[in-house]
CSV table of C-alpha atoms and ligand atoms in Angstrom, one decimal:
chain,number,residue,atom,x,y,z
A,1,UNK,CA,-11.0,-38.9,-39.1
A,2,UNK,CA,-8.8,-36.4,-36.9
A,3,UNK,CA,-10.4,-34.1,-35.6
A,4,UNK,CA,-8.8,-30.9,-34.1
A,5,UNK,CA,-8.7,-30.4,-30.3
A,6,UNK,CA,-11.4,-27.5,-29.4
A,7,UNK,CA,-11.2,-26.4,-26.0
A,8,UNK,CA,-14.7,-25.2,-24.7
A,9,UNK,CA,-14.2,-25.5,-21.2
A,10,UNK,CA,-13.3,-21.7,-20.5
A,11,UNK,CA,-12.1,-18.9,-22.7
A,12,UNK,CA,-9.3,-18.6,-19.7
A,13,UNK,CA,-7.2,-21.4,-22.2
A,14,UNK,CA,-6.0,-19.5,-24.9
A,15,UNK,CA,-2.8,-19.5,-26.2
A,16,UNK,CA,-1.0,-15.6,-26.7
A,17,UNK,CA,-0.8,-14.4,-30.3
A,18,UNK,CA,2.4,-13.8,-31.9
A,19,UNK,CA,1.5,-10.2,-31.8
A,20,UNK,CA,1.1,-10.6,-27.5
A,21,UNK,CA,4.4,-12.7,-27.2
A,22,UNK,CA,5.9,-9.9,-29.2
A,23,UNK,CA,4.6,-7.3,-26.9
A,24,UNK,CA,5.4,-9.0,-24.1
A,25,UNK,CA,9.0,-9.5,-25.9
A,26,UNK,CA,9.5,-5.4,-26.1
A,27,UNK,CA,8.1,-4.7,-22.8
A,28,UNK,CA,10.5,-3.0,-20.9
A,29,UNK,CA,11.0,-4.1,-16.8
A,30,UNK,CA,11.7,-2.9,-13.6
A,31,UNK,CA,10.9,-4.6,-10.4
A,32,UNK,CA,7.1,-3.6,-9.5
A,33,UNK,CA,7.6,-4.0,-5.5
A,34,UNK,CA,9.8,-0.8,-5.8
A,35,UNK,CA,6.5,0.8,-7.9
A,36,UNK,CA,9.4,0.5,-10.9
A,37,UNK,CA,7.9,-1.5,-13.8
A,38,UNK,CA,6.9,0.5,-16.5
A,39,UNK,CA,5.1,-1.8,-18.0
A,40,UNK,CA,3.1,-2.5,-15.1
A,41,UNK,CA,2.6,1.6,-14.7
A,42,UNK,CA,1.7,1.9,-18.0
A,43,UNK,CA,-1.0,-0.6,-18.0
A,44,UNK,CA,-2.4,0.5,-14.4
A,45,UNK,CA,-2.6,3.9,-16.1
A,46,UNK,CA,-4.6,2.6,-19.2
A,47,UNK,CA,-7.0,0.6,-17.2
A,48,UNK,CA,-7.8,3.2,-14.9
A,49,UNK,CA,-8.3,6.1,-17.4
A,50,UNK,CA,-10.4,3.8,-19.9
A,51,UNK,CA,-12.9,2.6,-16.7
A,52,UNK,CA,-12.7,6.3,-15.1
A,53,UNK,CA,-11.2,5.8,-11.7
A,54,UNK,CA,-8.0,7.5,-10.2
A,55,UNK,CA,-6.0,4.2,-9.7
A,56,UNK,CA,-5.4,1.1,-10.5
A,57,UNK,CA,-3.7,-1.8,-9.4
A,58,UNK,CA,-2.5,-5.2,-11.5
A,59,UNK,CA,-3.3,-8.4,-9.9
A,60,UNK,CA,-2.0,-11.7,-10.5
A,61,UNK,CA,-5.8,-13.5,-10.8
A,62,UNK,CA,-9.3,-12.4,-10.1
A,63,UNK,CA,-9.6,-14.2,-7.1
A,64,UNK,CA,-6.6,-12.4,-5.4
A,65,UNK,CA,-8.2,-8.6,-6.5
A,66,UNK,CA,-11.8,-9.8,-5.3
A,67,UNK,CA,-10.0,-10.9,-1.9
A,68,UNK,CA,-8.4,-7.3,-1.9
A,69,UNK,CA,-11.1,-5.2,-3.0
A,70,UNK,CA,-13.2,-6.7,-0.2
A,71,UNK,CA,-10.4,-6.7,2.7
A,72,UNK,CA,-10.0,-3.1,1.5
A,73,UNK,CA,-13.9,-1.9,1.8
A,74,UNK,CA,-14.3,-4.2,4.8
A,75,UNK,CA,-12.5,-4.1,8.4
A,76,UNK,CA,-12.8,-7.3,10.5
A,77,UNK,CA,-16.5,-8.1,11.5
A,78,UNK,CA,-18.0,-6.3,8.5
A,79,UNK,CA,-20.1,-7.9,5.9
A,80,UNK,CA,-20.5,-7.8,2.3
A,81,UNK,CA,-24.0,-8.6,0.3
A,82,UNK,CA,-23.5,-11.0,-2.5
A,83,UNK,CA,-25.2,-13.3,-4.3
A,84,UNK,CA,-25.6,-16.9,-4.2
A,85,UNK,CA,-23.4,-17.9,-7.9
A,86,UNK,CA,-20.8,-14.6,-7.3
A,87,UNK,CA,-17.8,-15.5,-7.4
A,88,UNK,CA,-16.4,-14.2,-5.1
A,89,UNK,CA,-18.9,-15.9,-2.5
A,90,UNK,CA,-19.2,-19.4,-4.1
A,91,UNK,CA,-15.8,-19.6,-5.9
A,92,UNK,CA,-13.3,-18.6,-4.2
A,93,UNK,CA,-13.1,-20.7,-0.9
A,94,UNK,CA,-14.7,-18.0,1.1
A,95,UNK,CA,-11.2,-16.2,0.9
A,96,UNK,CA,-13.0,-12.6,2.6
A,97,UNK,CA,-14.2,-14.9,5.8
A,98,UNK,CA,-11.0,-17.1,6.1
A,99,UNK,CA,-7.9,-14.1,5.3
A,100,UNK,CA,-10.3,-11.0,6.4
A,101,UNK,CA,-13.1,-12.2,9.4
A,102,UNK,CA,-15.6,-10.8,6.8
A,103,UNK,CA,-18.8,-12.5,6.7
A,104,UNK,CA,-20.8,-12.7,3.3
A,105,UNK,CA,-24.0,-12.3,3.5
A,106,UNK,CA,-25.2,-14.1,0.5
A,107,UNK,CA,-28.4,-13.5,-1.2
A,108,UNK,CA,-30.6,-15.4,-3.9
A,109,UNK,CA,-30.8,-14.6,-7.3
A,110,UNK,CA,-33.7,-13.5,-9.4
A,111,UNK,CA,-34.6,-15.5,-12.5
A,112,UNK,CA,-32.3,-13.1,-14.5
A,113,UNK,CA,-29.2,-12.6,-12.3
A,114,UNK,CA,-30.4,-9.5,-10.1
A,115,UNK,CA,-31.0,-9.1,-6.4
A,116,UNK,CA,-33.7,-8.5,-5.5
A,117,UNK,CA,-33.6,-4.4,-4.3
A,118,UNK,CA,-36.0,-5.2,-1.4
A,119,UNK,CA,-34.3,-8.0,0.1
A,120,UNK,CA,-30.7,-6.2,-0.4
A,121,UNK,CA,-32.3,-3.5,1.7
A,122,UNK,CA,-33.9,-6.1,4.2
A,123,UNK,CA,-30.2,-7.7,4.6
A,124,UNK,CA,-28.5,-4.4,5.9
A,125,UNK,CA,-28.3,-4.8,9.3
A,126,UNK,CA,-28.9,-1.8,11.9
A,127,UNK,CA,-26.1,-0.6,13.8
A,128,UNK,CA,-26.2,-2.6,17.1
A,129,UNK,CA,-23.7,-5.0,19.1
A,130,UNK,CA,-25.5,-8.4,17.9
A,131,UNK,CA,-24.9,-7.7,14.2
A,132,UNK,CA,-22.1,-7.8,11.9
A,133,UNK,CA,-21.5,-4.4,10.1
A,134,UNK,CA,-22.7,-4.0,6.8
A,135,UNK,CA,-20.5,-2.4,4.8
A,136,UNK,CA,-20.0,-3.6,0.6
A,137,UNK,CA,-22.5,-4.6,-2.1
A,138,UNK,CA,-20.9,-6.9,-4.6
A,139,UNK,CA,-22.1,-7.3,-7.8
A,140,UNK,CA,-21.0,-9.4,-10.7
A,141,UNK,CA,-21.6,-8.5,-14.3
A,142,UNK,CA,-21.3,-10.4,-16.4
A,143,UNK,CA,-23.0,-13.2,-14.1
A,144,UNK,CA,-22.7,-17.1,-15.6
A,145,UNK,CA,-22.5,-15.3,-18.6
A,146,UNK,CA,-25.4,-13.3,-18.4
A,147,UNK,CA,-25.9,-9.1,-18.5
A,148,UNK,CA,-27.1,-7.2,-16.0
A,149,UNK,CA,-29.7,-5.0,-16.8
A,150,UNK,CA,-27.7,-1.5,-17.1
A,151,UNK,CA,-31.2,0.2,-15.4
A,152,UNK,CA,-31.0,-2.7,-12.2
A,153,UNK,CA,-27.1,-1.6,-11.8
A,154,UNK,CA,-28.1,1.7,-11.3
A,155,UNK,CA,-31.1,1.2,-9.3
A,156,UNK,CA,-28.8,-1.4,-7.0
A,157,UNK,CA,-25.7,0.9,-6.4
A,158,UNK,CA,-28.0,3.9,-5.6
A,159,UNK,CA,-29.7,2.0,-3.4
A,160,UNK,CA,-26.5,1.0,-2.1
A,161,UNK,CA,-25.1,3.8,-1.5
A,162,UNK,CA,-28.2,5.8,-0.3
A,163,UNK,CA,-27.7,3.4,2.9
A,164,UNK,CA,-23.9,4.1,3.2
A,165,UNK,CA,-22.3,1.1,1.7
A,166,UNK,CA,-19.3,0.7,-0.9
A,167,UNK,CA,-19.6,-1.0,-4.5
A,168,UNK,CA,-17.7,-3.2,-5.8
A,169,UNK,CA,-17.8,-4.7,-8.9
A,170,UNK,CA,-16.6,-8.1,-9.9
A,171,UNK,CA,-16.0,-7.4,-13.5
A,172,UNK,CA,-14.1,-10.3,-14.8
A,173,UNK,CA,-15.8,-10.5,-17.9
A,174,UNK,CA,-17.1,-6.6,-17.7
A,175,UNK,CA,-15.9,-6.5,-21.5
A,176,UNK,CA,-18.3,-9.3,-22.5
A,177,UNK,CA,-20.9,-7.0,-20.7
A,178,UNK,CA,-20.2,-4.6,-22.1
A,179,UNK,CA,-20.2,-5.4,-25.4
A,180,UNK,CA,-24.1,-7.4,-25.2
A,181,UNK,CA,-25.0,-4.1,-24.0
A,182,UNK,CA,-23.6,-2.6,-27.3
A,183,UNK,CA,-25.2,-4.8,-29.1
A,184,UNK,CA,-28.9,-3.1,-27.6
A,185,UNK,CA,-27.9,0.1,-27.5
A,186,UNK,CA,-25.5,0.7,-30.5
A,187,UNK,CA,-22.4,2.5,-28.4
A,188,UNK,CA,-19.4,1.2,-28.1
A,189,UNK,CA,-17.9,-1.7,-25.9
A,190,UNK,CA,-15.0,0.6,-24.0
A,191,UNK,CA,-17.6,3.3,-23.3
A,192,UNK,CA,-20.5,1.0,-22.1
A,193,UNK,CA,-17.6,-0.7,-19.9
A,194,UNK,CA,-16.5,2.2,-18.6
A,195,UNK,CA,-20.5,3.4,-17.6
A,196,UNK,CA,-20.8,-0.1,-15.9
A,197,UNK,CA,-18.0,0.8,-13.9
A,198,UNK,CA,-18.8,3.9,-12.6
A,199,UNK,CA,-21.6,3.1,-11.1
A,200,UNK,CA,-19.0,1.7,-8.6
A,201,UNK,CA,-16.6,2.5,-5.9
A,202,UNK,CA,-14.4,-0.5,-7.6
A,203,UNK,CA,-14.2,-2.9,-10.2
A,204,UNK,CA,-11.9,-5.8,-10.5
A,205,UNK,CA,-11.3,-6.8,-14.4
A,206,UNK,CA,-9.7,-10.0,-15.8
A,207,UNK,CA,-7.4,-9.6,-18.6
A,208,UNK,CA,-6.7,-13.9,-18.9
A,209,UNK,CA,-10.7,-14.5,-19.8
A,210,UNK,CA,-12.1,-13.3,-23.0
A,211,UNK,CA,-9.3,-10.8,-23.8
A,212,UNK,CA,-6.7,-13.2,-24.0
A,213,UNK,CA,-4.2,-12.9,-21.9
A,214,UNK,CA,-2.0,-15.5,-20.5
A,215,UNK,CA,-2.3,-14.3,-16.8
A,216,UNK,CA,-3.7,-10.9,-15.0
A,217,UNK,CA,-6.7,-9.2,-13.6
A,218,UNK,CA,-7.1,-5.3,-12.4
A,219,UNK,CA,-8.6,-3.4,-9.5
A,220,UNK,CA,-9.4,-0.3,-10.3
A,221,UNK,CA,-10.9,2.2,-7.3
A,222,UNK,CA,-9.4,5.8,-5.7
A,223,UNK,CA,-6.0,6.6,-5.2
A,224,UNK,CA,-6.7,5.6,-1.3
A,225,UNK,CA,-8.9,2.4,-1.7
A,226,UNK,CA,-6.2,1.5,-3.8
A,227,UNK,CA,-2.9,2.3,-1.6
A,228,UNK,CA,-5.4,0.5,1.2
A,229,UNK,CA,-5.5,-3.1,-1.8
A,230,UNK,CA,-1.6,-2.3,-2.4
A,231,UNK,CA,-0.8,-3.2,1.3
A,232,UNK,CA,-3.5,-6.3,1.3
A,233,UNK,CA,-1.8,-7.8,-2.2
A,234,UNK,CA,1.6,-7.5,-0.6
A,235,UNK,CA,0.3,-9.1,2.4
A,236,UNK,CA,-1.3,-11.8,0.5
A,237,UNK,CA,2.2,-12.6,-1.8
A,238,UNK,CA,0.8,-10.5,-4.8
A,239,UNK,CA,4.0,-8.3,-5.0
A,240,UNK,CA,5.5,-9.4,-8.4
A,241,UNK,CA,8.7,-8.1,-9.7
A,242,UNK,CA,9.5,-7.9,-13.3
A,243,UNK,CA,5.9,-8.5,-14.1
A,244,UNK,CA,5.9,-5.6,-17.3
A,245,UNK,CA,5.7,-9.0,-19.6
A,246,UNK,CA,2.5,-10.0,-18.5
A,247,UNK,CA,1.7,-6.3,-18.0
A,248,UNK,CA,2.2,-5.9,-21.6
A,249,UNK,CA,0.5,-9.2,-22.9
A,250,UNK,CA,-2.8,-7.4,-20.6
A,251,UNK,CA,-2.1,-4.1,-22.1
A,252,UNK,CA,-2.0,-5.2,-25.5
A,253,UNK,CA,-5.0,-7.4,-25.1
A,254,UNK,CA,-7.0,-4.3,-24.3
A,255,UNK,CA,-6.0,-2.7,-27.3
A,256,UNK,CA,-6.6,-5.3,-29.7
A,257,UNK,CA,-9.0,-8.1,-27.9
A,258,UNK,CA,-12.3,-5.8,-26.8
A,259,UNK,CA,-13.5,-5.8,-30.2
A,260,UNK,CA,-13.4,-9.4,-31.2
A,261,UNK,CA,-15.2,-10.2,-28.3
A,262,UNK,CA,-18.6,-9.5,-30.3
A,263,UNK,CA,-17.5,-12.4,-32.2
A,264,UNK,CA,-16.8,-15.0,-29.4
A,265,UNK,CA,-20.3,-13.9,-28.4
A,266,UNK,CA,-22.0,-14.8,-32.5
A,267,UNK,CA,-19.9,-17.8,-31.8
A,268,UNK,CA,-21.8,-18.9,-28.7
A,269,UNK,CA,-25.0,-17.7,-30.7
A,270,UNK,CA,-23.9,-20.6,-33.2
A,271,UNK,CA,-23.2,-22.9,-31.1
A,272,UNK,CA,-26.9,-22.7,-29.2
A,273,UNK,CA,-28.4,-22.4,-32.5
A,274,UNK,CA,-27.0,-25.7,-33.7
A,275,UNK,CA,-28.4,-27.4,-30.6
A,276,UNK,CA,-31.9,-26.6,-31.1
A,277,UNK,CA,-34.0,-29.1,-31.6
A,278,UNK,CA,-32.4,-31.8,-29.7
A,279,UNK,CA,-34.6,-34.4,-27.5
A,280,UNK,CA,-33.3,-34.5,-23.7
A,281,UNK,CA,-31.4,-31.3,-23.9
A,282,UNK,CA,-32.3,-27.8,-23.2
A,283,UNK,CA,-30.4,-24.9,-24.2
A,284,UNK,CA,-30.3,-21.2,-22.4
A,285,UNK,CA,-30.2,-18.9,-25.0
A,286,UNK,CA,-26.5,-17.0,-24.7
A,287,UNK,CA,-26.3,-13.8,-24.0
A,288,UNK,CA,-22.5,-13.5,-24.1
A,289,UNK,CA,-20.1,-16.5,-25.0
A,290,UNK,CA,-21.0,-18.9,-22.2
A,291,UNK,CA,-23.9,-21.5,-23.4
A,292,UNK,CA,-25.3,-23.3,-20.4
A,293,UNK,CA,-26.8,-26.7,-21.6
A,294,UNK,CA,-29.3,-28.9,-19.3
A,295,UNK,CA,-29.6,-32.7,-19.8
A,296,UNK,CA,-33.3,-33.1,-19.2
A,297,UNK,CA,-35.9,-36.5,-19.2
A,298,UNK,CA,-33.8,-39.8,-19.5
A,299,UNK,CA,-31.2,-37.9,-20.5
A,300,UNK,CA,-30.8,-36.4,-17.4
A,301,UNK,CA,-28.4,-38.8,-15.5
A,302,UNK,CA,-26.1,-38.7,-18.9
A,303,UNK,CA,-23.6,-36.0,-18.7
A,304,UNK,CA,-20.9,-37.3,-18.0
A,305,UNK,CA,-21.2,-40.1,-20.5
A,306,UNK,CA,-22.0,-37.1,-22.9
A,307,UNK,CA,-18.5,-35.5,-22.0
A,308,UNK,CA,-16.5,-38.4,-22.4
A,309,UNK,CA,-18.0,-39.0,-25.7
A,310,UNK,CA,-17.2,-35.2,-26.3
A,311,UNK,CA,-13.9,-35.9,-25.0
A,312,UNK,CA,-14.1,-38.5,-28.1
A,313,UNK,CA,-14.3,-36.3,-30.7
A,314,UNK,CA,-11.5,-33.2,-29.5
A,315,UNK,CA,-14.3,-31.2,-27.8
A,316,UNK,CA,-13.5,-30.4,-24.4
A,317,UNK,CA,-15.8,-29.0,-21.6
A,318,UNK,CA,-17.0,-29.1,-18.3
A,319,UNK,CA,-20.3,-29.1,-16.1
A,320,UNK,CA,-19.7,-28.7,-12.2
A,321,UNK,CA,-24.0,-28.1,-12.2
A,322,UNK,CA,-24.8,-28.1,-15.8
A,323,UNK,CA,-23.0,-28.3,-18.9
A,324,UNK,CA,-21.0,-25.2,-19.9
A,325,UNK,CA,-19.6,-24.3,-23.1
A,326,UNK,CA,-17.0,-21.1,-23.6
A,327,UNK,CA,-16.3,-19.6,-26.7
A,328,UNK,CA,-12.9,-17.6,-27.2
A,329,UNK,CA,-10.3,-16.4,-29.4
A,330,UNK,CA,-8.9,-19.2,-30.4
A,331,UNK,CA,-12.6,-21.1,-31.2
A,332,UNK,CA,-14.1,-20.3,-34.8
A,333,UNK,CA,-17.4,-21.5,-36.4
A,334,UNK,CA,-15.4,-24.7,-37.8
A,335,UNK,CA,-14.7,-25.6,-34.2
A,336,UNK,CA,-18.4,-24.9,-32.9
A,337,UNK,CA,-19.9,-26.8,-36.0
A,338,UNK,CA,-17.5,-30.3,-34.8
A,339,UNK,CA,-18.9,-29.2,-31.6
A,340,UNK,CA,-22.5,-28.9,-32.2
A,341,UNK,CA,-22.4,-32.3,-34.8
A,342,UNK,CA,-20.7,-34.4,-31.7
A,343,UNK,CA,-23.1,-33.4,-29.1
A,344,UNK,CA,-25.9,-33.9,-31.6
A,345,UNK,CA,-24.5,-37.7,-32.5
A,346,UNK,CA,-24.6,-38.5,-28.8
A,347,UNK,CA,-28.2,-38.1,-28.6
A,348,UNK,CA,-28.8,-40.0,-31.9
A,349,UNK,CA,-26.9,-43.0,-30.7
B,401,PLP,C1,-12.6,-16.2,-13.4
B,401,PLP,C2,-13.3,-15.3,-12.5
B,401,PLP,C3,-12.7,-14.8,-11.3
B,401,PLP,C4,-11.4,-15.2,-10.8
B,401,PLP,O1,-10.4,-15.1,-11.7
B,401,PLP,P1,-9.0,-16.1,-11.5
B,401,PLP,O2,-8.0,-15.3,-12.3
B,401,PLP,O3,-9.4,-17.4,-12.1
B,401,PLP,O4,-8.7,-16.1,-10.0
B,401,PLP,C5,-13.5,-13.9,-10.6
B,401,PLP,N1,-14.7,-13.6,-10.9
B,401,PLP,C6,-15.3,-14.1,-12.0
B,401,PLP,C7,-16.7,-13.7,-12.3
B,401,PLP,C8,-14.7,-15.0,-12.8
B,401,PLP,O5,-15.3,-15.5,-13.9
C-alpha cells in the first residue's frame, strides 16, 4: 500500500499555497535596509495595528526577534526572568548571554505552564553591586503548546511591572493562543491576540509556524524600543533587502491563515482522541495543535523504535524529551487517521 508522506514533526514544514506564491509574485520591492520595501512596510504596519503597538519590525526567524527584543529591554549585566522550556532560554543557544552579557535567570514551571508569581517576585534582585540587574519578564504563550491562563498573564505582567521591569512576550504561536482562548470565551482569534499582547511592552510573532508562511517572524513594541531592535537586527545580519516577497507571503498568511488555525487545533483533538486507549502510551490532552505523547511501562525505552516504524508508514515526527506531534495546514483528518492507525499497530505488534 502507498501511503502518503504526512509530516507531523512541526507545523513550520508547510509548503505556500498557490494563493501565497501569488502574493508573494505581485508584491512589489524595494531594498528594506534603506526602510524602502513596501511590502515589508505594509506588513510592519498590519502587524502592529492588529496587536496595538506603535511599531513593528520583520524579522527573519523567531529566534533572531527574541535575541532583539531582549538586547533591546536589557543593557549588558541585566537579567531577564524566564522559564525553564521558554524558548528563548532553552532553545536558542543562550543567544541573550553569548551576543548581549545578559544573564537569564530561569525559573520552574508550574504543572500548567505559569510561574509561579511568588518566586518571580523572590527572583528580582535588589539594587546592589553583587547582583545582576533585573530588568525583563519573558513569557511565552502559547508554551509547548499549551494556553496561558489569560487571568495569570495579567496577574504576571502587573506584577511585573509594579516592580519596574519590561514584558516581553514570546508569541510565536500567539495565534494558536489565541484562538484556544476563543474557543472558552466565544471572541474572536485577532481580538483575543491582540489582548494577549497588550498586556506587554513587546511581543515577537512567527508568521512560518501555524500561519504558513515559508519564512518570517515580527517584533512588535514602541516606536523607540523598536528603533533600539532595528540597530540590534542590523548588527546581528538581519538587514534584508528585497524581502517584500516574504513580507507578502507573511502578510497574506495573516489575512487568510488565523482562522483555519481552529481547525489544525480539532485536528490535534483527533489525533489524541484516536490514541486513547492504548497500553504503554499516555497522551496529554491538546490544547492547541501540539499533542505530546509519553511511552510509559515497557514501552518506555521504545521511542525510537516507535518512530522508525512511524517513519515506515509516511508519518514523520520527532521527540527530543517526549514524543511530539504538530498538526498544520497542510495535515487533514485522512492524514491523522494513517497517523493514529500506525502508532496504534506498533503497540499491537
Ligand atoms: C519556533 C519558535 C521560536 C523561534 O522561531 P525560529 O523562526 O525557528 O527561529 C521562538 N519561540 C517559540 C516559542 C517557537 O516555537
Amino acid at each position: 500500500m502507498v501511503h502518503k508522506i504526512v509530516d507531523l514533526r512541526s507545523d513550520t514544514v508547510t509548503q505556500p499555497t498557490a494563493a501565497m506564491r501569488a502574493a508573494m509574485q505581485a508584491a512589489p520591492l524595494g531594498d528594506d535596509v534603506f526602510g524602502g520595501d513596501p511590502s515589508v512596510n505594509a506588513l510592519q504596519d498590519k502587524i502592529a495595528a492588529l496587536l496595538g503597538f506603535e511599531a513593528a519590525l520583520f524579522m527573519p526567524t523567531g529566534t533572531q526577534s527574541n535575541l532583539c527584543a531582549i538586547l533591546a529591554h536589557c543593557q549588558r549585566g541585566d537579567e531577564y526572568l524566564v522559564g525553564q522550556q521558554a524558548h528563548c532560554y532553552r532553545w536558542e543557544g543562550g543567544g541573550a548571554a553569548v551576543f548581549g552579557s545578559v544573564q537569564p535567570q530561569p525559573l520552574a514551571h508550574q504543572l500548567d505552564g505559569t510561574l509561579d508569581l511568588g518566586e518571580i517576585e523572590a527572583a528580582i534582585k535588589p539594587d546592589d553591586a553583587h547582583f545582576a540587574r533585573t530588568r525583563l519578564l519573558a513569557l511565552e504563550n502559547t508554551l509547548g503548546g499549551r494556553l496561558l491562563p489569560f487571568g495569570y498573564v495579567q496577574q504576571a505582567t502587573q506584577l511585573a511591572a509594579s516592580k519596574g521591569l519590561d514584558r516581553h512576550l514570546d508569541g510565536a504561536r500567539l495565534f494558536n493562543a489565541a484562538t484556544a482562548q476563543a474557543a472558552h470565551t466565544g471572541s474572536d482569534a485577532r481580538a483575543g491576540a491582540r489582548r494577549i499582547a497588550q498586556c506587554f511592552d513587546s511581543v515577537s510573532v512567527c508568521f512560518s509556524k501555524g500561519l504558513g508562511a515559508p519564512v518570517g517572524s515580527a517584533l512588535c513594541g514602541s516606536r523607540a524600543f523598536i528603533a533600539r531592535a532595528h540597530r540590534i537586527r542590523k548588527m546581528a545580519g538581519g538587514g534584508l533587502r528585497q524581502a517584500g516577497g516574504l513580507a507578502a507571503a507573511a502578510s497574506h498568511a495573516l489575512d487568510h491563515h488565523v482562522e483555519q488555525l481552529a481547525l489544525d487545533h480539532a485536528l490535534a483533538r483527533r489525533l489524541a482522541g484516536g490514541l486513547a486507549g492504548i497500553e504503554g502510551l499516555q497522551v496529554e490532552a491538546p490544547q492547541t495543535n501540539i499533542v505530546f505523547v509519553d511511552l510509559t511501562g515497557a514501552a518506555k525505552t521504545r521511542s525510537a523504535d516507535l518512530l522508525r516504524h512511524l517513519a515506515g508508514c509516511g508519518i514523520q515526527a520527532t521527540g527530543l524529551y517526549r514524543l511530539r506531534f504538530v498538526t498544520h495546514l497542510d495535515v487533514d483528518a485522512e492524514g491523522i487517521d494513517q497517523a493514529a492507525a500506525a502508532i496504534r499497530q506498533f503497540f499491537m505488534a
